[in-house]
Coordinates of C-alpha atoms and ligand atoms in Angstrom, one line a residue:
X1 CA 41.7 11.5 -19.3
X2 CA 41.9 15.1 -19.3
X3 CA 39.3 15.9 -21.8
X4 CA 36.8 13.5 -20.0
X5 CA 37.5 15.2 -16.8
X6 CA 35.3 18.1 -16.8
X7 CA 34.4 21.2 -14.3
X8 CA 31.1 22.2 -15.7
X9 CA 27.7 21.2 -15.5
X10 CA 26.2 20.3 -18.7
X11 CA 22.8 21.8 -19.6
X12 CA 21.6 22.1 -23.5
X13 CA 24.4 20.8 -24.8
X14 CA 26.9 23.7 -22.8
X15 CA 29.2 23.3 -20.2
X16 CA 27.6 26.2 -17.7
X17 CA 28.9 27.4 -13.9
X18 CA 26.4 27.9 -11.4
X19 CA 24.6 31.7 -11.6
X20 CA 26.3 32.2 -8.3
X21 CA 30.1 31.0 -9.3
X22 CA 29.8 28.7 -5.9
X23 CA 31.3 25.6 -6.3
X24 CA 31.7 22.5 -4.3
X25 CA 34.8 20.5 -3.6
X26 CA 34.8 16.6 -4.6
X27 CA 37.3 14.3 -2.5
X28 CA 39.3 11.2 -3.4
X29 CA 37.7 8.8 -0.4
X30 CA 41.6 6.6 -0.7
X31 CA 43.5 9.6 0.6
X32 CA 40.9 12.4 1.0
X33 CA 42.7 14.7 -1.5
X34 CA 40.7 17.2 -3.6
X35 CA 40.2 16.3 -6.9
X36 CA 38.6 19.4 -8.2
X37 CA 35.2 21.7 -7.6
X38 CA 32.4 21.6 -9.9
X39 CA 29.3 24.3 -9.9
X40 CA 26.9 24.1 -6.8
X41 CA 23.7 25.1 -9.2
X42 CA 20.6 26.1 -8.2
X43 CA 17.1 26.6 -8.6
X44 CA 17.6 28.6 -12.0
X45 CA 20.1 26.7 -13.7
X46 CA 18.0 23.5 -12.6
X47 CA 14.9 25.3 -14.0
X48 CA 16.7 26.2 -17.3
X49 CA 18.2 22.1 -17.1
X50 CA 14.2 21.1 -17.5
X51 CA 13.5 23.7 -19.8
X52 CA 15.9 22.5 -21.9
X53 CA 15.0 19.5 -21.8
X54 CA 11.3 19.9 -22.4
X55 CA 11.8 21.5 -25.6
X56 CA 14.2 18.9 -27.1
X57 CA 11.7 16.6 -26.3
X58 CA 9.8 16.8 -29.4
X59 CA 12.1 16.7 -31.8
X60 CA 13.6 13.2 -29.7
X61 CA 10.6 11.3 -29.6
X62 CA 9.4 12.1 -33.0
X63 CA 13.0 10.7 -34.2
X64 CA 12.6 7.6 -35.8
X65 CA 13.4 4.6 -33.1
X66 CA 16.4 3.7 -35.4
X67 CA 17.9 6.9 -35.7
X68 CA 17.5 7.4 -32.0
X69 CA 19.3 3.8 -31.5
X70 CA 22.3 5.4 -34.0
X71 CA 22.5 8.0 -31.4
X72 CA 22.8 5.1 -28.3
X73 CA 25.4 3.3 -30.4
X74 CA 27.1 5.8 -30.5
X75 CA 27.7 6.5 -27.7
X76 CA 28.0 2.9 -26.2
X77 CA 30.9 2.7 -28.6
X78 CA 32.5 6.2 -27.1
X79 CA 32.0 5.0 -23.7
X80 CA 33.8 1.4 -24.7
X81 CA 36.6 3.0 -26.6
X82 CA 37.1 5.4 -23.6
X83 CA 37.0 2.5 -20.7
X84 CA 40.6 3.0 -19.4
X85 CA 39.9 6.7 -18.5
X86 CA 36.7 6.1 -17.1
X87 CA 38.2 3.9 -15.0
X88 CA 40.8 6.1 -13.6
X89 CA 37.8 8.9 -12.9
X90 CA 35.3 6.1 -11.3
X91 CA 38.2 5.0 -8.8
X92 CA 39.6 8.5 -8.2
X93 CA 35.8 9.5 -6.7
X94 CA 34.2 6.5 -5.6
X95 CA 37.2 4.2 -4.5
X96 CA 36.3 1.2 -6.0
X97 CA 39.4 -0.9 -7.4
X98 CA 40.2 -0.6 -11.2
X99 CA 38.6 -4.6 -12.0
X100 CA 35.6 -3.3 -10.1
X101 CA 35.3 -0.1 -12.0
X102 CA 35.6 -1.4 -15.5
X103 CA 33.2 -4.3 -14.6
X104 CA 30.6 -1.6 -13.7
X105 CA 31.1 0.6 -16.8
X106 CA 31.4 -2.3 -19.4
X107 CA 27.8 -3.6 -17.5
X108 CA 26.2 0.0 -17.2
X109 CA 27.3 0.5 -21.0
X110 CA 25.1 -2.7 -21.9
X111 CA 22.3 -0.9 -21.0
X112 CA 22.4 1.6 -23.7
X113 CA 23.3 -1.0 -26.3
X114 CA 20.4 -3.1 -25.2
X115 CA 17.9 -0.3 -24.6
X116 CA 19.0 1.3 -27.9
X117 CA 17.8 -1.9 -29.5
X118 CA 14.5 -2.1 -27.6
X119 CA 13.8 1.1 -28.4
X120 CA 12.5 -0.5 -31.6
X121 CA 10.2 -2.8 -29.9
X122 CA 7.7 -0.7 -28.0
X123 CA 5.0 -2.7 -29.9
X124 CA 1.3 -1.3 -29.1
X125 CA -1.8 -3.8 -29.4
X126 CA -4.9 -4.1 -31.4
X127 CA -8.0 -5.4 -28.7
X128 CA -11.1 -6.5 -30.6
X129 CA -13.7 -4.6 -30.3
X130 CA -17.7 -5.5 -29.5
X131 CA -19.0 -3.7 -32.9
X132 CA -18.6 -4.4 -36.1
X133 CA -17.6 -0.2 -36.7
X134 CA -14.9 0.1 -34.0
X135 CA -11.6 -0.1 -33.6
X136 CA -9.8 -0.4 -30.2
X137 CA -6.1 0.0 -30.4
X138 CA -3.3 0.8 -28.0
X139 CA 0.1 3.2 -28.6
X140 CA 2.8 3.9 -26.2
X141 CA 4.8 7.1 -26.2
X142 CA 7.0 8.5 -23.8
X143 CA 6.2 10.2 -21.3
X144 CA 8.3 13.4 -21.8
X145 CA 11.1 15.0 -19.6
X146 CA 12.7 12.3 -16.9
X147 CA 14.6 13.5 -13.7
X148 CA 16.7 11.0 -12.2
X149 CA 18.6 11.6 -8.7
X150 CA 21.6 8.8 -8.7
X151 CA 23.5 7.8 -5.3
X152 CA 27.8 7.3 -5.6
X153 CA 27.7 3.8 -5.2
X154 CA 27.7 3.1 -8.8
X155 CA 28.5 6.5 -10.0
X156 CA 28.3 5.2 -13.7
X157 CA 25.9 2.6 -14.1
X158 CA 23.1 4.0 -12.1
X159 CA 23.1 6.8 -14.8
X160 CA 23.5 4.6 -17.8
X161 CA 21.0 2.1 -16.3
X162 CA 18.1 4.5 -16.1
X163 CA 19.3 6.9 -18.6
X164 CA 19.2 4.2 -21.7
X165 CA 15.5 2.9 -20.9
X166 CA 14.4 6.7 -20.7
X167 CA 16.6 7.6 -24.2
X168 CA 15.5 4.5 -26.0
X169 CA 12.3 5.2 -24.9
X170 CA 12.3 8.8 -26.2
X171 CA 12.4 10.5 -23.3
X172 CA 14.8 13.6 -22.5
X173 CA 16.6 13.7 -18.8
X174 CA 17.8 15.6 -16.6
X175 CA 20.0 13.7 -14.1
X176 CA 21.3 14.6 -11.0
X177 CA 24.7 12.7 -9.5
X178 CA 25.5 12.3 -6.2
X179 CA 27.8 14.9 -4.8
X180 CA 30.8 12.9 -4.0
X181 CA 30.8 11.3 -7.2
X182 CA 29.7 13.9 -10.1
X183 CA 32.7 13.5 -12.3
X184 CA 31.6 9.6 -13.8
X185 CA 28.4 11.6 -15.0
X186 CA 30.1 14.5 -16.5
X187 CA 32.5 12.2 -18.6
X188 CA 29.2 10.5 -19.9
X189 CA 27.8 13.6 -20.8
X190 CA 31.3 14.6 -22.8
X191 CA 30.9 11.2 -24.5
X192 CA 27.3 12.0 -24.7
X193 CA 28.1 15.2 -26.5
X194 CA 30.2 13.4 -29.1
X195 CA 27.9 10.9 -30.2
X196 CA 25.5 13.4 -31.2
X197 CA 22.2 13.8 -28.7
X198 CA 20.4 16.9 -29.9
X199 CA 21.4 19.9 -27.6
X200 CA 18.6 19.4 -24.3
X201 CA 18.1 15.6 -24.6
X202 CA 20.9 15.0 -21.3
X203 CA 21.6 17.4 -18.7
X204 CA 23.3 16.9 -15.7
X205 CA 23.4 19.1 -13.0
X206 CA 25.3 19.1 -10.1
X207 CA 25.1 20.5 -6.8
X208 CA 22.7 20.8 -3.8
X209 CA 20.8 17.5 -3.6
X210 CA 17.9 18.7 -1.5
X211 CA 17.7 22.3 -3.7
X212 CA 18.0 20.5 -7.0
X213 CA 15.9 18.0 -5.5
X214 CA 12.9 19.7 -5.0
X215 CA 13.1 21.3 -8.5
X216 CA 13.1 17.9 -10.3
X217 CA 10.4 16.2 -8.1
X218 CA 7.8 19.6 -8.1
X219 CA 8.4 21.0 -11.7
X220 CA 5.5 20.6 -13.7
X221 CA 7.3 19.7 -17.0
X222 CA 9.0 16.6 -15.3
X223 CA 6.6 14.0 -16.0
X224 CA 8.8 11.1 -14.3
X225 CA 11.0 11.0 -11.7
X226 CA 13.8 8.0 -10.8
X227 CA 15.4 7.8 -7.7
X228 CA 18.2 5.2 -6.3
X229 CA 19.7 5.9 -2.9
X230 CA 18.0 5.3 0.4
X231 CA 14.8 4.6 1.8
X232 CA 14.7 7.6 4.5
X233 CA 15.0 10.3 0.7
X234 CA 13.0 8.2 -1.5
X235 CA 10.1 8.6 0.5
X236 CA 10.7 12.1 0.9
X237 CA 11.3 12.5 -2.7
X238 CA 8.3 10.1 -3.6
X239 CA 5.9 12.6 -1.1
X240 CA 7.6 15.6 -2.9
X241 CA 6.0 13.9 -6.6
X242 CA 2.9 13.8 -5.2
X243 CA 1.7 17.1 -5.7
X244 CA 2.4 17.4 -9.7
X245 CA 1.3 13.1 -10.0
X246 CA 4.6 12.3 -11.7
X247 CA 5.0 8.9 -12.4
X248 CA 8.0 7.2 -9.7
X249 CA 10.6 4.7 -9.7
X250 CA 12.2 4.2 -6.5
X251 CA 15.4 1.7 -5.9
X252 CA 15.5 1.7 -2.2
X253 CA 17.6 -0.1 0.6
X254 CA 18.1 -3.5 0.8
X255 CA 18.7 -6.2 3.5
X256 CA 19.6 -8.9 1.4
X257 CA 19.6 -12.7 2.8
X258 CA 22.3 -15.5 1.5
X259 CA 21.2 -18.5 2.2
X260 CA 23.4 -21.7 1.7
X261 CA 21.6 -25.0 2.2
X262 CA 23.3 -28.1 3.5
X263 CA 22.7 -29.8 0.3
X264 CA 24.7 -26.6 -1.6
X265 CA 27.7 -26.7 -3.7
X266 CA 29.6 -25.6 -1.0
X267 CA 32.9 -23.7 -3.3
X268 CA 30.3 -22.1 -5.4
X269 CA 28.4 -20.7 -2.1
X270 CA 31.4 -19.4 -0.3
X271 CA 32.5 -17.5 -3.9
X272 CA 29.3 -16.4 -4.0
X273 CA 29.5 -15.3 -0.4
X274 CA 32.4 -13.6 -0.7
X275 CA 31.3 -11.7 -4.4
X276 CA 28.4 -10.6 -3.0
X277 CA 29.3 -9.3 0.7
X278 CA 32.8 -7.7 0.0
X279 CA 32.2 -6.3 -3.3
X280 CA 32.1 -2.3 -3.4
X281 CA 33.4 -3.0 0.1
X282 CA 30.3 -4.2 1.0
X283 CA 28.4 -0.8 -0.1
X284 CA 25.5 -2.1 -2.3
X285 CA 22.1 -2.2 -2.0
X286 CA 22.0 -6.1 -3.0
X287 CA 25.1 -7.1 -1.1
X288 CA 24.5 -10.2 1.2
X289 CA 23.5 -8.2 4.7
X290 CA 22.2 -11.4 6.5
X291 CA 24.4 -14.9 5.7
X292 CA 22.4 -17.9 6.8
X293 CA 24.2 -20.8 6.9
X294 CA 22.5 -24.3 7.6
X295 CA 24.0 -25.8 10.7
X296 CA 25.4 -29.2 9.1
X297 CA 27.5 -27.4 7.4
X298 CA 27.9 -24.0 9.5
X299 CA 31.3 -24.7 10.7
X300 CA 32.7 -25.9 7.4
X301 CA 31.5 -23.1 5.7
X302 CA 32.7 -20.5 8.5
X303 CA 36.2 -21.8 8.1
X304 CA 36.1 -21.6 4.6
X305 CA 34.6 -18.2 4.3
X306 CA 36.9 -16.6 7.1
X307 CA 40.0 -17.7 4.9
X308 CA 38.8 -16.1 1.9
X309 CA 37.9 -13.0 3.7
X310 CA 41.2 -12.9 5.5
X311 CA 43.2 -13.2 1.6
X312 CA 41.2 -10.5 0.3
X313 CA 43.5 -7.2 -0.3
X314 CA 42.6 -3.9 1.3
X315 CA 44.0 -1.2 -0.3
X316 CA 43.8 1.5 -3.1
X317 CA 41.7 1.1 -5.8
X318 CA 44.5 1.9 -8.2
X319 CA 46.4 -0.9 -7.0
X320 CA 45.8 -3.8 -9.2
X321 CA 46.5 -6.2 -6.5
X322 CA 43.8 -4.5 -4.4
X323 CA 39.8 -6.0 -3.5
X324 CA 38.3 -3.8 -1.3
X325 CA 38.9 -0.2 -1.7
X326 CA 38.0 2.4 0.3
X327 CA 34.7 3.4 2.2
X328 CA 32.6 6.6 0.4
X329 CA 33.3 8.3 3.7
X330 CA 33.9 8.6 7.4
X331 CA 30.5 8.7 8.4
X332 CA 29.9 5.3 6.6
X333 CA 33.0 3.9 7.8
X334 CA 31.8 4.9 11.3
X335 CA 28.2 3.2 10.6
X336 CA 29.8 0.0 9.7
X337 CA 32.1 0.0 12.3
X338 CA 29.6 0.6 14.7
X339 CA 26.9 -1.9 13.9
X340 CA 29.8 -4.3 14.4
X341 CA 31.1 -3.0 17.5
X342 CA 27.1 -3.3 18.9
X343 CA 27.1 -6.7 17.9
X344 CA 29.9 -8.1 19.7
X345 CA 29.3 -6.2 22.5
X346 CA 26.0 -7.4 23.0
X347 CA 27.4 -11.2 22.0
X348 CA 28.8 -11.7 18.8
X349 CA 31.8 -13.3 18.2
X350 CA 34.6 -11.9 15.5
X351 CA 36.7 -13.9 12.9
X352 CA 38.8 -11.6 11.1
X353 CA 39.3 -7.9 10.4
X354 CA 37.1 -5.6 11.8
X355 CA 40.1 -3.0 12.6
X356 CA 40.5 0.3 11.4
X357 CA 43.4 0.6 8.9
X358 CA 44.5 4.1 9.6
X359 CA 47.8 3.4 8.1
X360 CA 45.8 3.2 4.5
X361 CA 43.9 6.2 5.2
X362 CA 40.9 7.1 7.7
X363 CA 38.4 5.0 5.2
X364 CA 39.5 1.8 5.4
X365 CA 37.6 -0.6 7.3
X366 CA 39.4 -4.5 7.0
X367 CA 36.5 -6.8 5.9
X368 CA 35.6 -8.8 8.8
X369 CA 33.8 -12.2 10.0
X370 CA 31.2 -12.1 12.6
X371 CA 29.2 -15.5 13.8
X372 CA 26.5 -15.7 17.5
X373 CA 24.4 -12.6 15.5
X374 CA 20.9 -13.0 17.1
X375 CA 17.8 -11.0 15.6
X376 CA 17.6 -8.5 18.4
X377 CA 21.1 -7.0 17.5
X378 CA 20.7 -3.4 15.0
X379 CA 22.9 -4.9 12.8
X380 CA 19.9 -7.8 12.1
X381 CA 17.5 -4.9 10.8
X382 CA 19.9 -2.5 9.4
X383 CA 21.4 -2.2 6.1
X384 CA 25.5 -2.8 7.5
X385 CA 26.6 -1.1 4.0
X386 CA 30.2 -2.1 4.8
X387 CA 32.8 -5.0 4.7
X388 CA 31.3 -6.8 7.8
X389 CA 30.0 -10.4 7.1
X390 CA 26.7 -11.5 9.7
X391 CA 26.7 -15.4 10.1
X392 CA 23.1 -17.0 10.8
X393 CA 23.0 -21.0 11.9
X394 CA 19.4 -22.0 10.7
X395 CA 17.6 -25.7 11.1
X396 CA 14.9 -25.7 8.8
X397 CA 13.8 -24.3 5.6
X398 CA 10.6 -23.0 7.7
X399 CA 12.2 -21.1 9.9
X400 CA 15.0 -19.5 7.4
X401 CA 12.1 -18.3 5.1
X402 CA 10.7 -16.5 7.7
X403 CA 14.0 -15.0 8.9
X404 CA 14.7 -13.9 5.3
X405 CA 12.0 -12.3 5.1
X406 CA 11.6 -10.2 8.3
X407 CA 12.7 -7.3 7.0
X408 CA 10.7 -4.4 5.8
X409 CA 13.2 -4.6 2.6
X410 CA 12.7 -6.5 0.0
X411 CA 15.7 -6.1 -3.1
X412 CA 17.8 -9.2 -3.7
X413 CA 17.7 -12.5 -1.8
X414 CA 20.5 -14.8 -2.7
X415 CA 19.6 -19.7 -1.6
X416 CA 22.2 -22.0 -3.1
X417 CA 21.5 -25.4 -3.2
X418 CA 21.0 -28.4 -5.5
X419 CA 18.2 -29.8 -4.4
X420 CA 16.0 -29.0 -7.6
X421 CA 12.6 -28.5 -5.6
X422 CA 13.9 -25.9 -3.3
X423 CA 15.6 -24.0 -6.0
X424 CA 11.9 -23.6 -7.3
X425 CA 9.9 -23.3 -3.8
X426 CA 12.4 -21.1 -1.5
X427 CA 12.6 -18.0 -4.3
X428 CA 8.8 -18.5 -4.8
X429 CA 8.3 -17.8 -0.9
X430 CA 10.6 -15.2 -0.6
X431 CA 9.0 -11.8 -0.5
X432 CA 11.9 -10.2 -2.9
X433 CA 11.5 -8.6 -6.2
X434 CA 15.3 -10.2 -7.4
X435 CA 16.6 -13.6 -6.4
X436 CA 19.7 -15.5 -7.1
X437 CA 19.7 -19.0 -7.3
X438 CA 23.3 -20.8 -6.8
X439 CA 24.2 -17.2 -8.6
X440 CA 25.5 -13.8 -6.6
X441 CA 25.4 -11.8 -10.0
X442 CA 22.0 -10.0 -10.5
X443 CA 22.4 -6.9 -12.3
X444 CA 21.9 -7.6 -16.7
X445 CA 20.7 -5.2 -19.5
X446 CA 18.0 -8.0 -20.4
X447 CA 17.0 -8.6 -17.0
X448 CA 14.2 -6.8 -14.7
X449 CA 16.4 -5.3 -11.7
X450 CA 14.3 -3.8 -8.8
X451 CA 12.2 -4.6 -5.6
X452 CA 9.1 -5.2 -3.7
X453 CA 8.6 -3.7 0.2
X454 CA 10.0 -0.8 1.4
X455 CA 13.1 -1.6 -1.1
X456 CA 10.5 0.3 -4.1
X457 CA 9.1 -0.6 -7.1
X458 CA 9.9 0.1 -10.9
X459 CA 12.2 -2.6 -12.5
X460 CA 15.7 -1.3 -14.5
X461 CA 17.0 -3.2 -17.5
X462 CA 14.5 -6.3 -19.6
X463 CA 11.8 -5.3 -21.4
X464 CA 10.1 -4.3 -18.1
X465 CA 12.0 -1.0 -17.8
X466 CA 11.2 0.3 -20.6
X467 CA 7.5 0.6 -19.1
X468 CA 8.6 3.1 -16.5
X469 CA 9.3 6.0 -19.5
X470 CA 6.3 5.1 -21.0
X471 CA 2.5 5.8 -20.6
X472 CA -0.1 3.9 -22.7
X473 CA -2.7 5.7 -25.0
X474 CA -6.2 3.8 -26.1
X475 CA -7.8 5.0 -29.3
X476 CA -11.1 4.0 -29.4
X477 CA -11.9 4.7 -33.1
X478 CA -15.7 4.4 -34.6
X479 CA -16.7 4.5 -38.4
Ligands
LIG1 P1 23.2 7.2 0.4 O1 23.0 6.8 1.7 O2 23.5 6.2 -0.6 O3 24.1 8.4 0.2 P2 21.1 9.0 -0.2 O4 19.7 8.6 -0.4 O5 21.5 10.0 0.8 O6 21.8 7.7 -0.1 O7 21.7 9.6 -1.6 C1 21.3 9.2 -2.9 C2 21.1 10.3 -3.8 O8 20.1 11.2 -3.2 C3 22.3 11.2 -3.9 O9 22.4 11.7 -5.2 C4 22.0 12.4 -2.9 O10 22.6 13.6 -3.3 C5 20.5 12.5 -3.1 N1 19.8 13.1 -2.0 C6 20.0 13.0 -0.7 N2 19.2 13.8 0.0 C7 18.3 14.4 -0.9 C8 17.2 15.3 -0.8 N3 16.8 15.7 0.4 N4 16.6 15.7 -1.9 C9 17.1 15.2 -3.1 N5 18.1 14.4 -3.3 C10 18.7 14.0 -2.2

């Protein structure tokens, strides 16, 4: 693990400290330890970052798509061969238990194995023309140096995810992690190093979001910009774009609705249930927020669910027996905690869980069960980002539509059922860019992850995200 656990930032194919020597301290969330510190960069070295990366940018898009999918390959084997200590890194920063971690960087690798493939197949078109001496014909290139800004949630896959599309596509990037979880990125860019990248093609920087920030969405040699975090910074960052016209991809917040008809296979919707609200300990942006149950089958579900929930094993990540890991930090700990302490107080009635687990550590929230949630409570509206489960009875497909989708969100939406004409009409009405049908599991190299609303727009993974590093050029030819 050593040699993938680096304290540099990792501009033109160096490992550099900041210009200032300041450095910033990185925390394990399971017992708030310090890991290490890493180089607070700014302005310059992010300058020099972009720099670097505009000028490998030639030489990357004019490589030949298959040398540049060698390159990918590559490095999707490094990353494979080099799971186990990725592992230990992802769960030492972000929490997550070890099954959780390795699911992420096996899926997050996929991306670069797909996308190294589709770099390939960026076919162009050939539109006939109205006169016999003209040609009218369509190329696609990339678009040239991509910043990304990535949140800790998934501290590996959000970079691979975006990353591979932007690579395959011929772009160069300069990426910047989230501060609590740098060390995920850095161990890609030691892979990245080995499996050959020309010096410039991936940077990553680390340090001040908000300084770095407003380098990567106002430098005039950025030509795209994709963002995944929350909704409040995206449309800072999207206003902060405007000025240069980059082109944007935003993954915003979610508020995602399960809904489990009365007709539903009822073990596959409470495993579903459970996989998508408790997973991450409840801290991603597609995890179930709102669970509406149908009321013919609200109680059996409840008791089915809150037994689950109640098995489920809170503790450290590097505990194979553990579920739920940690919280990122106190503050979100104190959020989650909160929205479910406003709920009962103003009616709701709890399950299970819901205590603080102080003998674990001060980031350990046990996943709890809460039914009586009524619209009007914050926790309705608000992305809960924790292990707290929000029952919803509903009567009618009518009426649950409309709950679903009053939200200004609109990520992932989650209806199981077997009745074949709702599986088709429900997702059809529901004003989400991703839903599952009798399926929790969402995220796929080959398919389009991303959403409509105030959740953003741009699509990660499938064909589809391929378009976001890519601009179109018409050649209208006459002879
Ligand atoms: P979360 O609630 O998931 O932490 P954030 O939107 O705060 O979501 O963070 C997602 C990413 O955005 C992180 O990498 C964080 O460092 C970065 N970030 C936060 N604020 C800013 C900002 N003002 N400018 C640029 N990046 C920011």
């Amino acid at each position: 693990m050593s040699k993938l656990l680096k304290d540099k930032a990792y501009i033109n194919g160096t490992w550099v400290a900041a210009d200032s020597g300041k450095t910033f301290d990185v925390t394990n969330p399971a017992t708030e330890k310090t890991i290490g510190n890493l180089p607070d960069l700014g302005e310059a070295e992010t300058e020099r970052a972009v720099d670097a990366a505009h000028k490998a940018f030639p030489e990357w898009s004019g490589m030949l798509a298959v040398d540049r999918q060698k390159v990918l390959e590559k490095w999707y084997d490094l990353i494979v061969e080099h799971v186990d200590d990725l592992v230990e890194i992802l769960t030492m920063e972000q929490g997550k238990p070890h099954k959780e971690a390795k699911g992420e960087i096996l899926n997050g690798a996929g991306f670069i194995k797909w996308y190294a493939e589709e770099g390939r197949r960026i076919y162009g078109d050939n539109i006939p023309s109205n006169a016999d001496n003209q040609r009218i014909v369509v190329i696609k290139q990339p678009v040239g140096v991509a910043a990304m800004i990535t949140p800790w949630n998934f501290p590996s896959s959000m970079i691979t995810r975006k990353a591979a599309a932007a690579l395959g596509a011929g772009c160069t990037v300069v990426i910047k992690p989230a501060e609590a979880t740098p060390y995920s990125a850095l161990a890609l860019a030691h892979l990245a190093d080995q499996a050959g990248f020309p010096k410039g093609v991936f940077n990553i920087v680390t340090g001040d979001a908000k300084t770095i920030g407003e380098v990567l969405t106002s430098h005039p040699k950025v030509k795209k910009f994709s963002f995944t975090g929350s909704t409040a910074v995206g449309k800072k960052l999207m206003a902060q774009c405007a000025d240069s016209v980059k082109k944007v991809s935003l993954e915003l917040g979610g508020n995602a609705p399960f809904v489990i008809f009365e007709d539903a296979d009822m073990d596959k919707a409470v495993d579903g249930a459970i996989t998508s609200k408790f997973r991450n300990a409840g801290q991603t942006c597609i995890c179930a927020n709102r669970i509406f149950v149908h009321e013919n089958i609200y109680d059996d579900f409840l008791n089915r669910f809150v037994e689950k929930t109640k098995a489920l094993k809170l503790g450290h990540g590097d505990d194979d027996k553990t579920d739920i890991g940690p919280m990122i930090n106190r503050d979100g700990v104190e959020k989650a905690y909160e929205l479910l302490k406003d709920a009962i107080d103003n009616g709701a009635e709890l399950h299970c869980g819901g205590e603080m687990r102080d003998d674990l550590g001060p980031r350990f929230l046990e996943p709890a069960v809460i039914t009586d949630v009524k619209p009007s409570m914050r926790i309705f509206k608000e992305e809960i980002f924790g292990p707290v489960a929000a029952l919803y009875k509903f009567s009618s497909t009518d009426e649950v539509v409309k709950m679903a989708n009053d939200t200004q969100y609109g990520l992932a939406a989650y209806i199981y059922t077997n009745d074949l004409k709702r599986a088709w009409e429900v997702p059809e009405a529901l004003d989400y860019g991703m839903v599952g049908v009798n399926s929790s599991l969402l995220s796929l190299p080959q398919a389009p992850f991303g959403g409509v609303k105030q959740s953003g727009f741009g699509r990660e993974g499938a064909k589809y995200g391929l378009d976001d590093y890519i601009q179109i050029k018409y050649m209208s030819v006459q002879f």
